[in-house]
Amino acid sequence: MNDLTPSLSSPALDQAHIGIIGAGQLGQMLALAGIALGHRFTFLDPSAQPPAARLGRHIQAEYDDERALAQLAVECDLITLEFENVPVSAVETVTRHNQIYPGAQALASAQDRVHEKRYLTSLGVPVAAYRAVDCLEDVHAALADIGCPAILKTRRLGYDGKGQAVIRSVADAADAWAQMGGHAAILEQMIPFEREVSIVAVRSVRGELAFYPVGQNRHVAGILYRTDIHPEDPAQSTAEGYARLVLEGLDYVGVLAIEFFEWDGRLIANEMAPRVHNSGHWTQNSAVTSQFENHLRAILGWPLGATDRVGHCVMLNLIGTIPERMALLAIPGVHLHDYGKEPRPGRKLGHVNITAASPEQCAGRADAVARLIGSE
Ligand SMILES: Nc1ncnc2c1ncn2[C@@H]1O[C@H](COP(=O)(O)OP(=O)(O)O)[C@@H](O)[C@H]1O
Ligand SMILES: [Mg+2]
């Protein structure tokens, strides 16, 4: 640690004005952590009343609005983002005026599923067999190589399972291709995984690295529903090794998450997110330092906080509706995080972190919360 302290920390950043591109729930939670550390925030987001706007100044503008981006860059001490689909050109605009973390190179690698898989492969991180496809003929040729079942995804702008179609047999190919809406796509081998896990990692401006305990993720209809943190997860050391390669390879600054399939004792990387991640929300209530605080510490060049788990925990997303609060909060160990959004089917409205003293107690409390979620 000694070589990392303290001459590089800029006094100007002790109480920083931080600009965030995007003002959704991730921006909200970054600001909640940052305000406690003495910082203030300005957000750029095209929505009228995004969640984080309650916590700072809101510049309402499109993500490719050069003037608004320049304004954000000039007004703030440094810039970060909560949304990885910001155009790379927008990040380059900001870079002309100020420092932004993560930078254009990391975003470019994560925004396009083909670039992402190429990058991971170049590091020796295993990925599913894949082919880039631009037309129905390409899909057929790729299926002949990869076989069925397979999954077709748009290369860009997919999230929460959107822009994806499963191909069970060659007869599904035309339908699946039609669902891509003419966008460039990727055909991936369907992995018959045993588990899905993810690791949240953080690297500071000064090169300090830290890894959170691996989470096991369950999805419903392509949307993350639940993250369990198992003590001493067998995937930990492999996931950490891959994350180290990814972060150091990009000279990455900030929090980054990598999602994996666990199949036959191997970890196969699915995708990476160059930002704080839903599978790391448990850290707000059950880690020594939350992923949100550590992201800010990382970009400010502050020492990273410990990433150890404290007690036992489960995170459950609240999708489409939030259960009755009195009933929810009457369950011991329940911590509600409400994003203040208008309810809409399939929309992430909040999450619940459940803390407990033992795995059994945690499972019981999670069942009680799941019953409330299910009964809405
Ligand atoms: N190649 C694959 N094999 C098996 N399941 C997959 C594959 N790709 C995606 N999935 C399933 O779909 C979910 C969402 O896909 P993902 O690539 O993570 O896109 P998104 O950007 O929408 O999160 C994954 O978490 C996994 O459950
Ligand atoms: Mg995903």
Coordinates of C-alpha atoms and ligand atoms in Angstrom, one line a residue:
M1 CA 0.0 0.0 0.0
N2 CA 2.8 2.4 0.8
D3 CA 3.7 3.1 -2.8
L4 CA 0.1 4.0 -3.4
T5 CA -0.3 6.7 -0.7
P6 CA -0.8 9.8 -0.4
S7 CA 1.0 12.2 -2.7
L8 CA -1.2 11.5 -5.7
S9 CA -4.4 12.5 -4.0
S10 CA -5.5 16.0 -5.1
P11 CA -6.8 18.2 -2.3
A12 CA -9.2 19.7 -4.8
L13 CA -11.0 16.4 -4.9
D14 CA -11.5 16.2 -1.1
Q15 CA -15.0 17.6 -1.6
A16 CA -15.5 17.0 -5.3
H17 CA -18.2 18.0 -7.7
I18 CA -18.8 14.8 -9.6
G19 CA -20.6 14.6 -12.9
I20 CA -22.5 11.4 -13.7
I21 CA -23.7 10.5 -17.2
G22 CA -27.1 8.8 -16.5
A23 CA -29.4 9.5 -13.6
G24 CA -31.1 6.2 -13.0
Q25 CA -31.0 4.1 -9.8
L26 CA -27.3 3.4 -10.2
G27 CA -26.6 7.2 -10.3
Q28 CA -28.9 7.6 -7.3
M29 CA -27.0 5.0 -5.3
L30 CA -23.6 6.4 -6.3
A31 CA -24.8 9.9 -5.1
L32 CA -26.1 8.5 -1.8
A33 CA -22.7 7.0 -1.1
G34 CA -20.9 10.1 -2.4
I35 CA -22.9 12.7 -0.5
A36 CA -21.9 10.9 2.7
L37 CA -18.3 11.3 1.7
G38 CA -18.7 15.1 1.2
H39 CA -19.2 15.2 -2.6
R40 CA -21.9 16.8 -4.7
F41 CA -23.3 15.7 -8.0
T42 CA -24.6 16.9 -11.4
F43 CA -26.3 14.4 -13.7
L44 CA -26.8 14.4 -17.4
D45 CA -29.9 12.3 -18.5
P46 CA -32.5 12.7 -21.2
S47 CA -35.5 11.7 -18.9
A48 CA -37.7 14.4 -17.3
Q49 CA -37.6 13.1 -13.7
P50 CA -34.9 10.4 -13.4
P51 CA -34.3 8.8 -9.9
A52 CA -31.0 10.5 -9.2
A53 CA -32.2 14.0 -10.0
R54 CA -33.5 14.2 -6.4
L55 CA -29.8 14.2 -5.3
G56 CA -28.2 16.9 -7.4
R57 CA -28.4 19.1 -10.4
H58 CA -29.9 17.6 -13.5
I59 CA -29.0 18.6 -17.0
Q60 CA -31.8 17.2 -19.1
A61 CA -30.1 16.4 -22.4
E62 CA -29.6 13.5 -24.8
Y63 CA -26.4 11.4 -24.4
D64 CA -25.0 12.7 -27.7
D65 CA -25.7 16.4 -27.0
E66 CA -22.2 17.8 -27.4
R67 CA -22.9 21.1 -25.7
A68 CA -24.5 19.6 -22.7
L69 CA -21.7 17.1 -22.3
A70 CA -19.1 19.8 -22.6
Q71 CA -21.1 21.8 -19.9
L72 CA -21.0 18.8 -17.6
A73 CA -17.3 18.3 -18.2
V74 CA -16.4 21.9 -17.5
E75 CA -18.6 22.4 -14.4
C76 CA -17.5 19.2 -12.6
D77 CA -14.2 18.2 -11.2
L78 CA -14.4 14.8 -12.8
I79 CA -16.9 12.6 -14.7
T80 CA -18.1 9.1 -14.4
L81 CA -21.1 7.1 -15.8
E82 CA -23.8 4.8 -14.6
F83 CA -24.9 3.7 -18.1
E84 CA -22.5 1.9 -20.5
N85 CA -24.4 2.6 -23.7
V86 CA -23.3 6.2 -23.7
P87 CA -21.9 6.8 -27.3
V88 CA -18.1 6.5 -27.3
S89 CA -18.1 9.9 -29.2
A90 CA -19.8 11.4 -26.1
V91 CA -17.1 10.1 -23.9
E92 CA -14.5 11.5 -26.3
T93 CA -16.2 14.9 -26.1
V94 CA -15.9 14.8 -22.3
T95 CA -12.3 13.7 -22.5
R96 CA -11.4 16.9 -24.4
H97 CA -12.5 18.9 -21.3
N98 CA -12.0 16.7 -18.3
Q99 CA -11.1 13.3 -16.9
I100 CA -13.8 10.6 -17.3
Y101 CA -13.7 7.1 -15.7
P102 CA -14.2 4.5 -17.2
G103 CA -12.8 5.8 -20.5
A104 CA -13.7 5.4 -24.1
Q105 CA -11.6 2.2 -24.6
A106 CA -13.4 0.3 -21.8
L107 CA -16.8 1.4 -23.1
A108 CA -16.0 0.4 -26.7
S109 CA -15.0 -3.1 -25.5
A110 CA -18.2 -3.6 -23.5
Q111 CA -20.8 -2.0 -25.8
D112 CA -20.5 -4.5 -28.6
R113 CA -20.9 -8.2 -27.8
V114 CA -18.6 -9.2 -30.5
H115 CA -15.8 -6.8 -29.4
E116 CA -16.4 -7.9 -25.9
K117 CA -15.9 -11.6 -26.7
R118 CA -12.9 -10.8 -28.8
Y119 CA -11.3 -8.9 -25.9
L120 CA -12.0 -11.7 -23.4
T121 CA -10.7 -14.3 -25.8
S122 CA -7.5 -12.3 -26.3
L123 CA -6.9 -12.5 -22.5
G124 CA -7.5 -16.3 -22.5
V125 CA -10.9 -15.9 -20.7
P126 CA -13.3 -18.6 -22.0
V127 CA -16.5 -17.5 -23.8
A128 CA -19.3 -19.4 -25.6
A129 CA -18.7 -20.3 -29.2
Y130 CA -20.0 -17.3 -31.3
R131 CA -20.2 -15.8 -34.8
A132 CA -20.9 -12.3 -35.9
V133 CA -24.0 -12.3 -38.1
D134 CA -25.3 -9.5 -40.4
C135 CA -28.1 -11.3 -42.4
L136 CA -30.2 -14.5 -42.4
E137 CA -27.6 -16.4 -44.5
D138 CA -25.0 -15.6 -41.9
V139 CA -27.3 -17.0 -39.2
H140 CA -27.7 -20.3 -41.2
A141 CA -23.9 -20.6 -41.8
A142 CA -23.2 -19.9 -38.1
L143 CA -25.8 -22.5 -37.0
A144 CA -24.1 -25.0 -39.2
D145 CA -20.9 -24.3 -37.2
I146 CA -22.2 -23.9 -33.7
G147 CA -25.3 -26.1 -33.7
C148 CA -28.6 -25.8 -31.8
P149 CA -29.7 -24.7 -29.4
A150 CA -28.2 -21.3 -29.8
I151 CA -29.1 -17.7 -28.9
L152 CA -29.2 -14.7 -31.2
K153 CA -28.5 -11.3 -29.7
T154 CA -28.2 -7.8 -31.1
R155 CA -24.5 -6.8 -30.8
R156 CA -25.4 -3.5 -29.2
L157 CA -27.8 -1.9 -26.7
G158 CA -29.3 -5.1 -25.2
Y159 CA -30.2 -5.3 -21.5
D160 CA -32.4 -7.3 -19.2
G161 CA -32.7 -10.0 -21.9
K162 CA -34.0 -7.5 -24.5
G163 CA -32.9 -8.0 -28.1
Q164 CA -32.4 -11.8 -27.8
A165 CA -34.0 -14.8 -29.4
V166 CA -33.4 -18.5 -28.7
I167 CA -33.0 -20.8 -31.6
R168 CA -34.0 -24.4 -30.7
S169 CA -33.9 -25.7 -34.3
V170 CA -32.9 -24.4 -37.7
A171 CA -36.6 -23.8 -38.4
D172 CA -36.5 -20.9 -35.8
A173 CA -33.7 -19.0 -37.6
A174 CA -35.9 -16.7 -39.8
D175 CA -38.1 -15.7 -36.8
A176 CA -35.1 -15.1 -34.6
W177 CA -33.4 -13.0 -37.3
A178 CA -36.6 -10.9 -37.8
Q179 CA -36.6 -10.1 -34.1
M180 CA -33.1 -8.4 -34.5
G181 CA -34.9 -5.6 -36.5
G182 CA -32.1 -5.5 -39.1
H183 CA -29.4 -4.8 -36.5
A184 CA -26.0 -6.5 -36.5
A185 CA -26.1 -9.5 -34.3
I186 CA -24.2 -12.3 -32.6
L187 CA -25.1 -16.0 -32.6
E188 CA -23.9 -17.7 -29.4
Q189 CA -23.8 -21.3 -28.4
M190 CA -26.5 -21.9 -25.7
I191 CA -24.6 -22.9 -22.6
P192 CA -26.4 -25.6 -20.5
F193 CA -25.0 -24.0 -17.3
E194 CA -25.3 -25.2 -13.8
R195 CA -25.2 -21.7 -12.3
E196 CA -24.8 -18.1 -13.2
V197 CA -22.3 -16.2 -11.1
S198 CA -20.8 -12.7 -11.3
I199 CA -17.9 -10.9 -9.8
V200 CA -17.7 -7.2 -9.0
A201 CA -14.2 -5.8 -9.1
V202 CA -12.7 -2.4 -8.6
R203 CA -9.5 -0.7 -9.7
S204 CA -8.4 2.7 -8.6
V205 CA -6.6 5.5 -10.6
R206 CA -3.5 4.4 -8.7
G207 CA -3.8 0.8 -9.8
E208 CA -5.1 -0.6 -6.5
L209 CA -7.4 -3.6 -7.1
A210 CA -10.1 -5.2 -5.0
F211 CA -12.6 -8.0 -5.6
Y212 CA -16.0 -8.6 -3.9
P213 CA -17.2 -12.1 -3.1
V214 CA -18.8 -13.8 -6.1
G215 CA -22.6 -13.7 -6.3
Q216 CA -24.8 -16.4 -7.7
N217 CA -27.5 -14.9 -9.9
R218 CA -31.0 -16.1 -10.9
H219 CA -32.8 -14.5 -13.8
V220 CA -36.5 -14.5 -14.6
A221 CA -37.4 -13.7 -18.2
G222 CA -33.8 -12.4 -18.7
I223 CA -34.0 -9.9 -15.7
L224 CA -31.9 -10.5 -12.6
Y225 CA -34.2 -11.5 -9.8
R226 CA -32.0 -12.7 -7.0
T227 CA -28.3 -12.7 -6.0
D228 CA -27.0 -15.0 -3.2
I229 CA -23.6 -14.6 -1.7
H230 CA -22.4 -18.0 -0.6
P231 CA -19.5 -18.1 1.9
E232 CA -16.4 -19.3 0.1
D233 CA -17.9 -19.7 -3.3
P234 CA -15.8 -22.2 -5.3
A235 CA -15.8 -19.8 -8.3
Q236 CA -14.0 -17.1 -6.4
S237 CA -10.4 -17.5 -7.3
T238 CA -11.0 -18.2 -11.0
A239 CA -13.4 -15.3 -11.3
E240 CA -10.9 -13.0 -9.5
G241 CA -8.1 -14.1 -11.9
Y242 CA -10.2 -13.3 -15.0
A243 CA -11.3 -10.0 -13.5
R244 CA -7.7 -9.0 -12.8
L245 CA -6.8 -9.7 -16.5
V246 CA -9.8 -7.7 -17.7
L247 CA -9.3 -4.6 -15.5
E248 CA -5.5 -4.5 -15.9
G249 CA -5.8 -5.1 -19.7
L250 CA -8.0 -2.0 -20.1
D251 CA -6.1 0.1 -17.5
Y252 CA -9.6 0.3 -16.1
V253 CA -10.6 2.7 -13.3
G254 CA -13.8 2.2 -11.3
V255 CA -16.1 -0.7 -10.7
L256 CA -16.6 -3.4 -13.3
A257 CA -18.7 -6.5 -13.2
I258 CA -18.3 -9.7 -15.2
E259 CA -21.1 -12.3 -15.5
F260 CA -20.2 -15.9 -16.0
F261 CA -21.8 -19.3 -16.7
E262 CA -20.6 -22.1 -14.6
W263 CA -20.6 -25.2 -16.7
D264 CA -18.9 -28.5 -16.0
G265 CA -16.5 -27.0 -13.4
R266 CA -15.5 -24.1 -15.8
L267 CA -16.3 -20.5 -15.8
I268 CA -17.4 -19.1 -19.2
A269 CA -17.6 -15.3 -19.4
N270 CA -21.0 -14.0 -20.7
E271 CA -20.6 -10.3 -20.5
M272 CA -19.0 -7.4 -18.6
A273 CA -20.5 -4.2 -17.4
P274 CA -18.2 -1.2 -17.0
R275 CA -20.1 0.3 -14.1
V276 CA -21.6 -0.6 -10.7
H277 CA -23.8 -3.6 -11.2
N278 CA -27.1 -5.0 -9.9
S279 CA -25.5 -8.2 -8.7
G280 CA -23.4 -6.0 -6.4
H281 CA -26.3 -4.2 -4.6
W282 CA -25.9 -6.5 -1.6
T283 CA -22.7 -4.7 -0.8
Q284 CA -24.8 -1.7 0.5
N285 CA -25.8 -3.6 3.6
S286 CA -23.4 -6.6 3.8
A287 CA -20.0 -5.5 2.8
V288 CA -17.5 -3.4 4.7
T289 CA -17.5 -0.9 1.8
S290 CA -20.3 -0.8 -0.8
Q291 CA -19.6 -1.0 -4.5
F292 CA -20.9 2.6 -4.9
E293 CA -18.5 4.0 -2.3
N294 CA -15.6 2.0 -3.8
H295 CA -16.3 3.2 -7.3
L296 CA -16.1 6.8 -6.1
R297 CA -12.9 6.1 -4.1
A298 CA -11.4 4.5 -7.2
I299 CA -12.0 7.4 -9.5
L300 CA -10.9 9.9 -6.9
G301 CA -7.7 8.1 -6.3
W302 CA -8.6 7.4 -2.7
P303 CA -7.6 4.2 -0.9
L304 CA -10.1 1.4 -1.7
G305 CA -12.3 0.2 1.2
A306 CA -12.4 -3.4 2.3
T307 CA -14.7 -5.6 0.2
D308 CA -15.3 -8.4 2.8
R309 CA -18.7 -9.7 3.4
V310 CA -20.2 -9.0 6.8
G311 CA -22.8 -11.6 7.9
H312 CA -25.0 -13.5 5.4
C313 CA -27.1 -11.8 2.7
V314 CA -29.4 -12.2 -0.3
M315 CA -30.5 -9.5 -2.7
L316 CA -34.0 -9.7 -4.3
N317 CA -35.0 -7.3 -7.1
L318 CA -38.4 -5.6 -6.9
I319 CA -39.7 -5.8 -10.5
G320 CA -42.9 -4.2 -11.7
T321 CA -44.3 -3.7 -8.2
I322 CA -43.1 -3.0 -4.7
P323 CA -44.8 -5.1 -2.0
E324 CA -46.6 -3.4 0.9
R325 CA -43.9 -1.6 2.9
M326 CA -45.3 -2.3 6.4
A327 CA -45.3 -6.0 5.7
L328 CA -41.9 -6.0 4.0
L329 CA -40.1 -4.0 6.7
A330 CA -41.6 -6.1 9.4
I331 CA -39.4 -9.0 8.3
P332 CA -36.1 -8.8 10.3
G333 CA -33.0 -8.0 8.4
V334 CA -34.8 -6.4 5.4
H335 CA -33.3 -3.3 3.9
L336 CA -35.5 -1.6 1.2
H337 CA -33.9 0.4 -1.6
D338 CA -36.7 2.2 -3.6
Y339 CA -35.6 4.0 -6.8
G340 CA -38.7 6.3 -6.8
K341 CA -39.8 5.1 -10.2
E342 CA -43.3 4.9 -11.7
P343 CA -44.4 1.2 -11.6
R344 CA -44.5 -0.6 -15.0
P345 CA -44.5 -4.3 -15.7
G346 CA -40.9 -5.7 -16.1
R347 CA -39.3 -2.4 -14.7
K348 CA -36.8 -2.6 -11.9
L349 CA -38.3 -0.4 -9.1
G350 CA -36.1 -1.3 -6.2
H351 CA -34.4 -4.1 -4.4
V352 CA -34.3 -5.6 -1.0
N353 CA -31.1 -6.6 0.8
I354 CA -31.7 -9.2 3.4
T355 CA -29.1 -9.6 6.2
A356 CA -28.9 -12.4 8.7
A357 CA -26.5 -14.1 11.1
S358 CA -26.6 -17.5 9.5
P359 CA -27.3 -19.0 6.0
E360 CA -30.5 -20.7 7.4
Q361 CA -31.8 -17.5 8.9
C362 CA -31.0 -15.7 5.6
A363 CA -32.9 -18.3 3.6
G364 CA -35.9 -18.1 5.8
R365 CA -36.0 -14.3 5.6
A366 CA -35.6 -14.5 1.8
D367 CA -38.5 -16.9 1.5
A368 CA -40.7 -14.5 3.5
V369 CA -39.8 -11.6 1.2
A370 CA -40.3 -13.8 -1.9
R371 CA -43.8 -14.7 -0.7
L372 CA -44.6 -11.1 -0.3
I373 CA -43.2 -10.3 -3.8
G374 CA -45.1 -13.3 -5.2
S375 CA -48.4 -12.3 -3.5
E376 CA -48.6 -8.8 -5.1
Ligands
LIG1 N1 -25.1 -18.2 -24.5 C1 -26.0 -18.3 -23.5 N2 -26.3 -19.6 -23.0 C2 -27.2 -19.7 -22.1 N3 -27.9 -18.7 -21.5 C3 -27.7 -17.5 -22.0 C4 -26.7 -17.2 -23.0 N4 -26.7 -15.9 -23.2 C5 -27.6 -15.4 -22.4 N5 -28.2 -16.3 -21.6 C6 -29.3 -16.1 -20.6 O1 -29.9 -14.8 -20.8 C7 -29.5 -13.9 -19.7 C8 -29.4 -12.5 -20.3 O2 -28.3 -12.5 -21.3 P1 -27.1 -11.5 -21.3 O3 -26.2 -11.8 -22.4 O4 -26.6 -11.4 -19.9 O5 -27.8 -10.1 -21.7 P2 -28.3 -8.8 -20.9 O6 -27.4 -7.7 -21.5 O7 -29.7 -8.6 -21.3 O8 -28.1 -9.1 -19.4 C9 -28.3 -14.5 -19.1 O9 -28.1 -14.0 -17.8 C10 -28.6 -16.0 -19.2 O10 -29.5 -16.4 -18.2
MG2 MG -26.5 -9.9 -18.4

